[in-house]
PDB file of C-alpha atoms in Angstrom:
ATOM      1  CA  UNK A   1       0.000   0.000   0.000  1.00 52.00           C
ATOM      2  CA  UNK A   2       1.147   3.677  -0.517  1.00 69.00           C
ATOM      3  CA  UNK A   3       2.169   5.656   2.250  1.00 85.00           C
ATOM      4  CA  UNK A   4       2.383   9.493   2.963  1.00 88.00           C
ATOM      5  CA  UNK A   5       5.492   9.969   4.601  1.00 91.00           C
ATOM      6  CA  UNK A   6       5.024  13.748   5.182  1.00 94.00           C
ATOM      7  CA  UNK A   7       2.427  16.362   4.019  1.00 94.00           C
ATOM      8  CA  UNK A   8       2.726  20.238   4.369  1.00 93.00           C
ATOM      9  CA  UNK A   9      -0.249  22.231   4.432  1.00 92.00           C
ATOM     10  CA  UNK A  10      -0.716  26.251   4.531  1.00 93.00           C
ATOM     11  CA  UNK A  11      -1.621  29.423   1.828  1.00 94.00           C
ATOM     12  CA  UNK A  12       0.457  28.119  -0.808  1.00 96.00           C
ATOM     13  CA  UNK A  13      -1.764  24.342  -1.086  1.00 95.00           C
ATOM     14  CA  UNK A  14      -0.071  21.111  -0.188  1.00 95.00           C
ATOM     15  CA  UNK A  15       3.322  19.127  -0.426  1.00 96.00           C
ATOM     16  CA  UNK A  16       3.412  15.399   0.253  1.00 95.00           C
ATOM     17  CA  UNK A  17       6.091  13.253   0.072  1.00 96.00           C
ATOM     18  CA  UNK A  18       4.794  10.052  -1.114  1.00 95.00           C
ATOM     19  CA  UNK A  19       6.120   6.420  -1.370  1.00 94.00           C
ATOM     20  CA  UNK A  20       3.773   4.991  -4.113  1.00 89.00           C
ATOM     21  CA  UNK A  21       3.521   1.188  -5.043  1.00 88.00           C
ATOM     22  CA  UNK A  22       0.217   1.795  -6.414  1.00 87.00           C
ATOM     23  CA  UNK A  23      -1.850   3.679  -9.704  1.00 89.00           C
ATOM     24  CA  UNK A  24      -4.052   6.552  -9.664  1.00 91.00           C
ATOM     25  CA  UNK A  25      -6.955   7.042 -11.284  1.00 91.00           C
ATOM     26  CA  UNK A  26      -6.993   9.680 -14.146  1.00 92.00           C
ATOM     27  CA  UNK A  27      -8.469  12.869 -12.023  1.00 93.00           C
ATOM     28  CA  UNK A  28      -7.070  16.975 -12.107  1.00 94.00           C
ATOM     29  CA  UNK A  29      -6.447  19.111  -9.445  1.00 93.00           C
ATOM     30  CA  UNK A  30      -7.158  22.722  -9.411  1.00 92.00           C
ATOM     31  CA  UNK A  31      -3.313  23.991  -8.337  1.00 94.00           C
ATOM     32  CA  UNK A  32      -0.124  24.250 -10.191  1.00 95.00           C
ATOM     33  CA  UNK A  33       0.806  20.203 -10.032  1.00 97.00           C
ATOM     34  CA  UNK A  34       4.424  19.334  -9.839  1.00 98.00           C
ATOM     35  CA  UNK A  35       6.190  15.707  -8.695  1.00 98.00           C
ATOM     36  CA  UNK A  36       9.576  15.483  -8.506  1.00 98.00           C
ATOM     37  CA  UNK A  37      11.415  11.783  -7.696  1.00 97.00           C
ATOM     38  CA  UNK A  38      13.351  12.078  -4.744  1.00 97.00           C
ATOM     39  CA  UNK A  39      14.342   8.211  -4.509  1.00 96.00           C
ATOM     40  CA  UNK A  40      13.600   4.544  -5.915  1.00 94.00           C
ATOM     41  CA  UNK A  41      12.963   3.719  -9.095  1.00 95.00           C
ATOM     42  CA  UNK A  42      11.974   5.699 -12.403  1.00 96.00           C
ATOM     43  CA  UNK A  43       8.860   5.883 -13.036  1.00 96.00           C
ATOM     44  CA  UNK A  44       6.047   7.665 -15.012  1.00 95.00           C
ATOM     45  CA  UNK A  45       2.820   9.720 -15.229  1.00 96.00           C
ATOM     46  CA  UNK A  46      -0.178   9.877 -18.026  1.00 96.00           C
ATOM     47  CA  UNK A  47      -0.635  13.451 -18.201  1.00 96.00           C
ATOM     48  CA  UNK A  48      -3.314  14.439 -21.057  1.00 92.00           C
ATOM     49  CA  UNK A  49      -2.769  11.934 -23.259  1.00 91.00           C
ATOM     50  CA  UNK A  50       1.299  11.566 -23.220  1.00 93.00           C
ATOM     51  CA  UNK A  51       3.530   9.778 -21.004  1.00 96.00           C
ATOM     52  CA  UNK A  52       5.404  12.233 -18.918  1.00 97.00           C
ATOM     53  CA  UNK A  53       8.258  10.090 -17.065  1.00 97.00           C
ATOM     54  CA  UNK A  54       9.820  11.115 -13.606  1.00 97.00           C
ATOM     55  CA  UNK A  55      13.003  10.223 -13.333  1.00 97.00           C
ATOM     56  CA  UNK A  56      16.338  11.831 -10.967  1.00 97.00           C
ATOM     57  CA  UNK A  57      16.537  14.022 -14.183  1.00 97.00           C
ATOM     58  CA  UNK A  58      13.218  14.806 -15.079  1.00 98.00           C
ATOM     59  CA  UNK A  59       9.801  16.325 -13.825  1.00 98.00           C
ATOM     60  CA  UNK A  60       6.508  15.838 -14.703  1.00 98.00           C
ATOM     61  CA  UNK A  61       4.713  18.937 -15.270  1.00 98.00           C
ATOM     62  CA  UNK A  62       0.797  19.389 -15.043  1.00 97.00           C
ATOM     63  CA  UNK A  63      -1.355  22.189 -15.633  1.00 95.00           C
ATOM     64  CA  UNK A  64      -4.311  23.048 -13.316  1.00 93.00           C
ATOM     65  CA  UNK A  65      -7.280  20.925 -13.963  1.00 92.00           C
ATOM     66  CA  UNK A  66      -5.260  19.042 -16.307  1.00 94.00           C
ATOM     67  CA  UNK A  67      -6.221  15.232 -16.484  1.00 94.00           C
ATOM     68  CA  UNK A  68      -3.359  13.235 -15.193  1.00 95.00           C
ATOM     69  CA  UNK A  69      -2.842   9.495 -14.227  1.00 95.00           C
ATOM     70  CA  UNK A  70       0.004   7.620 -11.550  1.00 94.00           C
ATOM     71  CA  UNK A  71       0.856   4.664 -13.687  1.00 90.00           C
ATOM     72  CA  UNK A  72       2.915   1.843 -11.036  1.00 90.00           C
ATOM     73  CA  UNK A  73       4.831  -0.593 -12.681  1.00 90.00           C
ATOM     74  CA  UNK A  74       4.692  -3.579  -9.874  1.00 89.00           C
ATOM     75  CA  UNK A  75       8.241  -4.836 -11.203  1.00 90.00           C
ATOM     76  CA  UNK A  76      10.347  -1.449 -10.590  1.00 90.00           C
ATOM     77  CA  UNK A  77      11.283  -0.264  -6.483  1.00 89.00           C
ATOM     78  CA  UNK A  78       8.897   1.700  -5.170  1.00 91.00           C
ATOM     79  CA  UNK A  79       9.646   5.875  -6.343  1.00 93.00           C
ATOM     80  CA  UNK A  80       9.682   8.184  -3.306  1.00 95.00           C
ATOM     81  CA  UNK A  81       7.908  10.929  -5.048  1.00 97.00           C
ATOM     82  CA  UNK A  82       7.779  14.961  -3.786  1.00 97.00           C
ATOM     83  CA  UNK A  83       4.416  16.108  -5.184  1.00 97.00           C
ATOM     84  CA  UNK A  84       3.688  19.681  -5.297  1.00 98.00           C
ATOM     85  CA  UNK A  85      -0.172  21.264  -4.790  1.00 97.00           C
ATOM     86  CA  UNK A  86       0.497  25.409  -5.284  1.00 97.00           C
ATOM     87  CA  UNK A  87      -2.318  27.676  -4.827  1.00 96.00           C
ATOM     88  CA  UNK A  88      -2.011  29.886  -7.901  1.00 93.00           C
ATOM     89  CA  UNK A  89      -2.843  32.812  -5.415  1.00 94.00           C
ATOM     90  CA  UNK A  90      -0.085  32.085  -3.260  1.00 96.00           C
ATOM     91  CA  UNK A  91       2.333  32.206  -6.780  1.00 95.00           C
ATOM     92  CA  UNK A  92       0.329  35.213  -7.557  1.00 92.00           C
ATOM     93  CA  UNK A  93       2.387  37.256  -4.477  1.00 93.00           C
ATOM     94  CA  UNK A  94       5.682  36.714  -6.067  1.00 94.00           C
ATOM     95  CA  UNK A  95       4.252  37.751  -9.777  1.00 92.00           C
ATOM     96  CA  UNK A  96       0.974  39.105 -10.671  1.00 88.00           C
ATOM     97  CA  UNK A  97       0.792  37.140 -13.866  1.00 88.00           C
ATOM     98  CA  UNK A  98       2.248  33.815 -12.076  1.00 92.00           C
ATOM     99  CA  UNK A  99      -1.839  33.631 -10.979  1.00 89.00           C
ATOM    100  CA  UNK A 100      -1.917  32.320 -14.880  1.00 88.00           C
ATOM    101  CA  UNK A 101      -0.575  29.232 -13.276  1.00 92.00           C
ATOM    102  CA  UNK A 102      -4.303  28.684 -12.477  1.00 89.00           C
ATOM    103  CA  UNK A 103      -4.989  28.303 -16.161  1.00 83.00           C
ATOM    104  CA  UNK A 104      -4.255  25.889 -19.154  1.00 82.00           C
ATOM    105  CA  UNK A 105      -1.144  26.187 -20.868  1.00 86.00           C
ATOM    106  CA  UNK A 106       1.294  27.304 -17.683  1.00 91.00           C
ATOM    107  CA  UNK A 107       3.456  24.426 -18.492  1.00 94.00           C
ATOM    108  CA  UNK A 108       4.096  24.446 -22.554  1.00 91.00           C
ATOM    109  CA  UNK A 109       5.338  19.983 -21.602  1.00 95.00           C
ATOM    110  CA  UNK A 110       3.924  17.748 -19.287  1.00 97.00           C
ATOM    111  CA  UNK A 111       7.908  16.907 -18.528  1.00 97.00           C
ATOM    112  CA  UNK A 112      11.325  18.625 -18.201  1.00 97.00           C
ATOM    113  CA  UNK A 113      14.995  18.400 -17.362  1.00 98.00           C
ATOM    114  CA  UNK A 114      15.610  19.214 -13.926  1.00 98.00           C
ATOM    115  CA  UNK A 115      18.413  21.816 -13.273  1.00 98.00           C
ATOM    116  CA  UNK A 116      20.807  20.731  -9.962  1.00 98.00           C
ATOM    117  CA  UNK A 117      19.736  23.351  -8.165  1.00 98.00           C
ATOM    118  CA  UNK A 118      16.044  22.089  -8.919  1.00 98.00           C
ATOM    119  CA  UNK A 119      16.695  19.307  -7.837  1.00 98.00           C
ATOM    120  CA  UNK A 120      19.154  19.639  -4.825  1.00 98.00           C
ATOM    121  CA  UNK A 121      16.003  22.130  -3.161  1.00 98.00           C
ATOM    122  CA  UNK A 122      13.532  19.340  -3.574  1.00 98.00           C
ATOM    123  CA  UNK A 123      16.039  16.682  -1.580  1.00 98.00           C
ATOM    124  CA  UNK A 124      16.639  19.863   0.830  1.00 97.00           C
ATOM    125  CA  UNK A 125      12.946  19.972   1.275  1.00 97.00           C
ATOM    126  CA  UNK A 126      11.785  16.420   1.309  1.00 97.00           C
ATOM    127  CA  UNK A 127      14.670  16.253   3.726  1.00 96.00           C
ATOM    128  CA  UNK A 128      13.469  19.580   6.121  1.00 95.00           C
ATOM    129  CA  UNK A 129       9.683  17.394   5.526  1.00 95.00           C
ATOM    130  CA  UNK A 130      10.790  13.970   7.061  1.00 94.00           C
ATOM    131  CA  UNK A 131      13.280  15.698  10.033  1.00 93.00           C
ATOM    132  CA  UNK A 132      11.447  18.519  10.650  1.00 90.00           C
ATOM    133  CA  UNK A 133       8.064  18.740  10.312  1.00 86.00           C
ATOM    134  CA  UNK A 134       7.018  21.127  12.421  1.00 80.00           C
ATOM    135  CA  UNK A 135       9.266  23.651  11.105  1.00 80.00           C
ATOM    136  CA  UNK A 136       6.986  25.074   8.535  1.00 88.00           C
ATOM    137  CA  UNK A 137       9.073  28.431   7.604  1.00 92.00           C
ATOM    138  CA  UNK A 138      11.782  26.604   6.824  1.00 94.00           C
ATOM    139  CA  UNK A 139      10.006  24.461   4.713  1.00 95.00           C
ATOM    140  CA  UNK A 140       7.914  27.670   2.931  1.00 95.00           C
ATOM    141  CA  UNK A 141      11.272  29.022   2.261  1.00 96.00           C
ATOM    142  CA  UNK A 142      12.350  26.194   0.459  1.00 97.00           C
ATOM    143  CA  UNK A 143       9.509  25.619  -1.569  1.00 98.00           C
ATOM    144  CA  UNK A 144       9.322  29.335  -2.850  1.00 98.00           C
ATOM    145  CA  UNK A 145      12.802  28.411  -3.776  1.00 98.00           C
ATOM    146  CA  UNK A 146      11.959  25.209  -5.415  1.00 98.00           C
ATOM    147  CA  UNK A 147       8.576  27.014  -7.381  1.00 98.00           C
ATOM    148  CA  UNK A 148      10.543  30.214  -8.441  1.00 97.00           C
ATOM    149  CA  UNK A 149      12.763  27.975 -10.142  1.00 98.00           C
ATOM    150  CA  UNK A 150      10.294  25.416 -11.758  1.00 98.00           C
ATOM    151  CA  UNK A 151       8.485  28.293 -13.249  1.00 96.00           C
ATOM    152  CA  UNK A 152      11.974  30.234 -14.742  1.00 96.00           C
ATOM    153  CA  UNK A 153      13.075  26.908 -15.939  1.00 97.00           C
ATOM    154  CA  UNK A 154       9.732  25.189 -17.759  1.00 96.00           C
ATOM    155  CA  UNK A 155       7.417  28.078 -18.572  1.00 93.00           C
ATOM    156  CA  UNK A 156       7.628  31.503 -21.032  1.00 88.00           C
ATOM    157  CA  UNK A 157       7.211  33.532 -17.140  1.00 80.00           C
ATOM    158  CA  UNK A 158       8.328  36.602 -19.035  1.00 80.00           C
ATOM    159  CA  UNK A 159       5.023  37.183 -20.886  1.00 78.00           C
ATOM    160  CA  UNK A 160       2.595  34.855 -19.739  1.00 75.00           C
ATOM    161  CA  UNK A 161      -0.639  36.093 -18.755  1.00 64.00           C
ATOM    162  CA  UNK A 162       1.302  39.704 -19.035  1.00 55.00           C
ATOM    163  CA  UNK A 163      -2.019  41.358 -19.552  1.00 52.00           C
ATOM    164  CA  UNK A 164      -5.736  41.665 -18.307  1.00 47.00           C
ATOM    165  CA  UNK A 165      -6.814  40.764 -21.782  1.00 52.00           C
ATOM    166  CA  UNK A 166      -4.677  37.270 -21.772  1.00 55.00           C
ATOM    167  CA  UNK A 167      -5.898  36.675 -18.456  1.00 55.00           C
ATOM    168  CA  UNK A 168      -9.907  37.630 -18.461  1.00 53.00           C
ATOM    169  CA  UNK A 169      -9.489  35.070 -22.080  1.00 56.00           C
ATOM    170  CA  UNK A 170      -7.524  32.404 -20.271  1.00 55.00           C
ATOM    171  CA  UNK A 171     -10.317  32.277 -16.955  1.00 57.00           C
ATOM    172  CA  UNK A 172     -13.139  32.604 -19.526  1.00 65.00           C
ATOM    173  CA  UNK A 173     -16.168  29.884 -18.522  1.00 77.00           C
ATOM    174  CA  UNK A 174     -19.098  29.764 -20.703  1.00 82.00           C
ATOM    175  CA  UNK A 175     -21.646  31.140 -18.691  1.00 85.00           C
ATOM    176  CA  UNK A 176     -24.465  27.880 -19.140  1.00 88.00           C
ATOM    177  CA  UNK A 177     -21.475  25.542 -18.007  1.00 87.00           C
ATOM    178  CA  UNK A 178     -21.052  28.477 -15.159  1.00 87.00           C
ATOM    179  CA  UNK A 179     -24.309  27.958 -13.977  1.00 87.00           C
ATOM    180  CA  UNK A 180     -23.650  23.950 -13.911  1.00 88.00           C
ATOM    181  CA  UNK A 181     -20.691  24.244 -12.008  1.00 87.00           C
ATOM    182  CA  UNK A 182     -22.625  26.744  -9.784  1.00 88.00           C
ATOM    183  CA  UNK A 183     -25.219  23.952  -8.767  1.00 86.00           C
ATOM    184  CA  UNK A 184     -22.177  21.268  -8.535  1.00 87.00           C
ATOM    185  CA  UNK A 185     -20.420  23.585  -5.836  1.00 88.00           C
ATOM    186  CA  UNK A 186     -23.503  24.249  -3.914  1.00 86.00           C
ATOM    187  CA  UNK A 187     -24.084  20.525  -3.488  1.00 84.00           C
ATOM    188  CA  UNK A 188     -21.436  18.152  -4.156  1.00 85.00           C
ATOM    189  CA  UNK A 189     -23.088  15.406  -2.678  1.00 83.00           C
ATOM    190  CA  UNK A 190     -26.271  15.272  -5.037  1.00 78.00           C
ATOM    191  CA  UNK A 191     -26.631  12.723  -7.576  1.00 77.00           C
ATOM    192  CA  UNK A 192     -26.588  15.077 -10.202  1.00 74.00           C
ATOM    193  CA  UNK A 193     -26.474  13.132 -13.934  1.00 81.00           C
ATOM    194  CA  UNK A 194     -25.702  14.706 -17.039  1.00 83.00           C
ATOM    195  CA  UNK A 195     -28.821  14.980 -17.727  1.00 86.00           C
ATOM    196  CA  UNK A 196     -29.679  16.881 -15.257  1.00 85.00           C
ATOM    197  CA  UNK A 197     -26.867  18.832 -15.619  1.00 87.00           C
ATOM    198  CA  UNK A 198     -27.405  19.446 -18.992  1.00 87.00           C
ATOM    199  CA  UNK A 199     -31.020  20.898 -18.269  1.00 87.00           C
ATOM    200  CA  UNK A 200     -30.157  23.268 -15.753  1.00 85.00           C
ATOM    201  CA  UNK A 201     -27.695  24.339 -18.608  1.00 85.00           C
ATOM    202  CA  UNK A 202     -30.484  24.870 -21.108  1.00 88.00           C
ATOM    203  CA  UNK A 203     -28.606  22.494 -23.632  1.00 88.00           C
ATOM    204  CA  UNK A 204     -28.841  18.892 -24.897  1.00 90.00           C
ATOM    205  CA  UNK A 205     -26.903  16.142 -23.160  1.00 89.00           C
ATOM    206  CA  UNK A 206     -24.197  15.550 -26.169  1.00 91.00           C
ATOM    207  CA  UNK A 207     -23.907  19.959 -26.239  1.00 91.00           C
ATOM    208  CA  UNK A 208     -23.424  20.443 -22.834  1.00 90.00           C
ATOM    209  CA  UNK A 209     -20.771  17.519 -22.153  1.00 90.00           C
ATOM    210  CA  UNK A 210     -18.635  18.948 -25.139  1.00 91.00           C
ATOM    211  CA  UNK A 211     -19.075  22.768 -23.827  1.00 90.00           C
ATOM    212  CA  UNK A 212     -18.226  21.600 -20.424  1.00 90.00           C
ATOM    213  CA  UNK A 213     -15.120  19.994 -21.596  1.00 89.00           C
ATOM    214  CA  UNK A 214     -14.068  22.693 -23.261  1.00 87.00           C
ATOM    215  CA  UNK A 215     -14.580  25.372 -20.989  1.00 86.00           C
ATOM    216  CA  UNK A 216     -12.765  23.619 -17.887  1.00 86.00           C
ATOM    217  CA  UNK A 217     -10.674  20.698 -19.904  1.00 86.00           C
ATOM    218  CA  UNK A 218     -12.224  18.571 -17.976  1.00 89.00           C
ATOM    219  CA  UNK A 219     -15.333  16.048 -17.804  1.00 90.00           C
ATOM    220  CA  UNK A 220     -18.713  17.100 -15.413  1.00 90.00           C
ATOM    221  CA  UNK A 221     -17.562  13.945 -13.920  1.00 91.00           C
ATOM    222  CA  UNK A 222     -13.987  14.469 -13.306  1.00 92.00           C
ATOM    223  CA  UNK A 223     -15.255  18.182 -12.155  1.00 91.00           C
ATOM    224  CA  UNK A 224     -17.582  16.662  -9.268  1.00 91.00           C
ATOM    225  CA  UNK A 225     -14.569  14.068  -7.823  1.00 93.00           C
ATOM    226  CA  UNK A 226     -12.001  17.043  -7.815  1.00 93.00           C
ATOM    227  CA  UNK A 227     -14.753  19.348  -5.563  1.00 92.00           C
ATOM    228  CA  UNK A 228     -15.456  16.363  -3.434  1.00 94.00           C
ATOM    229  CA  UNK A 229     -11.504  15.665  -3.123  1.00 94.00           C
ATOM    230  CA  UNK A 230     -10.410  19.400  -2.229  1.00 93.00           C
ATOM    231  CA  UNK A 231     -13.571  19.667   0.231  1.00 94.00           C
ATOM    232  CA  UNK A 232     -12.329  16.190   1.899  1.00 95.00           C
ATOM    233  CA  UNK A 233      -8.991  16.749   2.138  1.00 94.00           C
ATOM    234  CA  UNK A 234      -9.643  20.642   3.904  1.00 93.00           C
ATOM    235  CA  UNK A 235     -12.509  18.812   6.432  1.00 93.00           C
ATOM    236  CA  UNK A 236      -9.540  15.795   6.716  1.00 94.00           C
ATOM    237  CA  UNK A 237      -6.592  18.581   7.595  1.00 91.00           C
ATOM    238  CA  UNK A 238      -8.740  20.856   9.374  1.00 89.00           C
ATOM    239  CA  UNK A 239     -11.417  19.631  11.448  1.00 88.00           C
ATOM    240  CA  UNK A 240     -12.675  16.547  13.389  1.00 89.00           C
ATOM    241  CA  UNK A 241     -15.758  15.557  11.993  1.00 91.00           C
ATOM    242  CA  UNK A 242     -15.513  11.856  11.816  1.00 94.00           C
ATOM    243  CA  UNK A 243     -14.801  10.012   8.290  1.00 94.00           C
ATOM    244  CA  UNK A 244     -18.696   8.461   8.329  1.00 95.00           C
ATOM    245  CA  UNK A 245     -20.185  11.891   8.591  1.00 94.00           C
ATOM    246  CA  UNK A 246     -17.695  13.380   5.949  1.00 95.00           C
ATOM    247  CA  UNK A 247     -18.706  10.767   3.753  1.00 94.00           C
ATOM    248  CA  UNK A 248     -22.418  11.209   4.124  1.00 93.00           C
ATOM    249  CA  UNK A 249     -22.055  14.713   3.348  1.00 92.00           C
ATOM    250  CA  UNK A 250     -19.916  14.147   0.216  1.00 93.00           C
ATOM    251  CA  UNK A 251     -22.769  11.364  -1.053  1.00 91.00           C
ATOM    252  CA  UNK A 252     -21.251   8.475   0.023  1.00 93.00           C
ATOM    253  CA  UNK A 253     -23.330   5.535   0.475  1.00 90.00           C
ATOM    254  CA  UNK A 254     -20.826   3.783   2.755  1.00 93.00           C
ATOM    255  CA  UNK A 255     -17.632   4.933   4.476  1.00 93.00           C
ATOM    256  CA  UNK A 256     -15.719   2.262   2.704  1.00 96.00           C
ATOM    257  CA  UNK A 257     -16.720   3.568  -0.804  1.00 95.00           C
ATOM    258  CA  UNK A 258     -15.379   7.107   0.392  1.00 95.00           C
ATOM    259  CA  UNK A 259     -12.171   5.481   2.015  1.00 95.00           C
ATOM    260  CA  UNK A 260     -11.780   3.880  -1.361  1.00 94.00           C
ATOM    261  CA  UNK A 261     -12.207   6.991  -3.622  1.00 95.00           C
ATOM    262  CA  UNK A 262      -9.826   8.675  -1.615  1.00 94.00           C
ATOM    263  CA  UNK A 263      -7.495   6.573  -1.547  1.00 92.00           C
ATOM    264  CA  UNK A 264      -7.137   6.263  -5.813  1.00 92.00           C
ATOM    265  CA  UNK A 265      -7.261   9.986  -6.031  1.00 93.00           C
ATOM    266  CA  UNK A 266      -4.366  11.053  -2.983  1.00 91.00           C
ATOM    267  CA  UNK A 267      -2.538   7.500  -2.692  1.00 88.00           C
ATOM    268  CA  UNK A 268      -3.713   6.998   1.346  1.00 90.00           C
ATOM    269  CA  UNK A 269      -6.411   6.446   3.067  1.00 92.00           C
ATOM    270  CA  UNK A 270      -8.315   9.588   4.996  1.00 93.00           C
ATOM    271  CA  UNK A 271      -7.105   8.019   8.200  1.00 94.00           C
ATOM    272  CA  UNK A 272      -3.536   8.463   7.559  1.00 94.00           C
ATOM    273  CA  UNK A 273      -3.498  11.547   5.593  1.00 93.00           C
ATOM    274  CA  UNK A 274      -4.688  13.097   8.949  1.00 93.00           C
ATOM    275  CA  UNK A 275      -2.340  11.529  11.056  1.00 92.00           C
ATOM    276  CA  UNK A 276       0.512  12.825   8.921  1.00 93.00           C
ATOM    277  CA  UNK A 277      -0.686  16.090   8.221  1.00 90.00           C
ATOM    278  CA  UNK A 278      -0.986  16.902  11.591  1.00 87.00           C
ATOM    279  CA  UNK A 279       3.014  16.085  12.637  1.00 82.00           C
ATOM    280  CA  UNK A 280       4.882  18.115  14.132  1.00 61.00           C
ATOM    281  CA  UNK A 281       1.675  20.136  15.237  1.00 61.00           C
TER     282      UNK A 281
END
């Protein structure tokens, strides 16, 4: 089973420091995603639709609410991976336009060559995670360290999102699949179909999918398990509410089915990825 050796929580998202032996299922997260190996074997990522490998050399690279996949290969030694959750907001407070880190297109590759200093920070900080994790500073100095870099090194930081124009374009929603999403955030735990979906939208089932997809990159479906996943993992870091109550109020039928779709979207179980955030508290 996968373990979470160490995760970091604060403004600028989450850093866990993960020993996978398992797959993922293909989901997205809503930060600026990056996973760096810090030991074990090579290994590899499905990011969109290309194989993005992560290796001492090489990082995988994936844009906000970009569909990505954890692909194990059962015969290679477990990789010790540093995975990276930035709140574009957090990026936004060393460069206005870094905030376009919340959009499609912030990484132009889903992989790239690690400099040494890229690479000694993210030892430094998986390092500063397992010996001391209570010291957060330390470990948010680091990691600005590590980002700043990541971003010079892999993405045209110069000119990206430079103005309001790029920007107000690259956050642009269609306002019918705005209205979906609207009634998806309001209650995540409702059965909500397509269809349904679809109506509130105004448009036909096979209209409103491709609109949807378009507008966020991602599937209604895929959409609903990454509101339920962020929402879960703030109640799981945060407060105290027991894992049978969080899963009723995400629309879990059973605890175990929650434990379960946890587990293939953050590697662990809910159980331990409170224990371990909460070291060094």
């Amino acid at each position: 089973m996968s373990d979470a050796l160490r995760i970091a929580h604060g403004a600028f998202g989450r850093v866990a420091l993960l020993d996978m032996d398992r797959s993922l299922v293909r989901h997205a997260h809503p930060h600026c995603h990056v996973l760096l190996k810090v030991d074990g074997d090579d290994t590899q990522f499905l990011v969109g639709d290309h194989v993005a490998p992560l290796t001492d050399d090489l990082a995988v690279l994936v844009n906000a609410w970009e569909p990505h996949a954890y692909i194990h290969d059962p015969r290679r030694r477990n990789a010790l991976i540093l995975a990276l959750y930035i709140e574009p907001e957090w990026l936004r407070s060393f460069r206005p336009n870094w905030a376009a880190s919340g959009a499609p297109g912030f990484f132009e590759q889903s992989a790239g060559v690690v400099t040494a200093h890229i690479r000694q920070t993210a030892l430094d900080l998986a390092a500063e995670m397992v010996h001391e994790p209570g010291a957060s500073r330390r470990q948010e100095h680091l990691l600005s360290e590590l980002m700043i870099a990541v971003i010079e090194r892999f993405t045209p930081w110069r000119t990206i999102g430079a103005s309001l124009r790029e920007i107000a374009r690259s956050n642009a929603i269609d306002w019918r699949v705005g209205r979906a999403i609207s009634l998806m955030r309001t209650n995540p735990a409702a059965p909500l179909s397509i269809e349904k979906l679809a109506k509130s939208a105004g448009l036909s089932r096979a209209h409103f999918f491709r609109l949807f997809e378009e507008s966020t990159g991602v599937t209604p479906h895929v959409f609903l398990n990454v509101l339920k996943v962020e929402i879960a993992v703030g109640a799981i870091v945060e407060g105290d509410e027991t894992f049978a109550v969080l899963s009723d109020r995400l629309g879990f039928s059973a605890p175990a089915h929650f434990t379960r779709f946890f587990r293939d979207h953050c590697s662990v179980a809910p159980s331990e990825f409170r224990q371990v955030a909460r070291l060094g508290r």
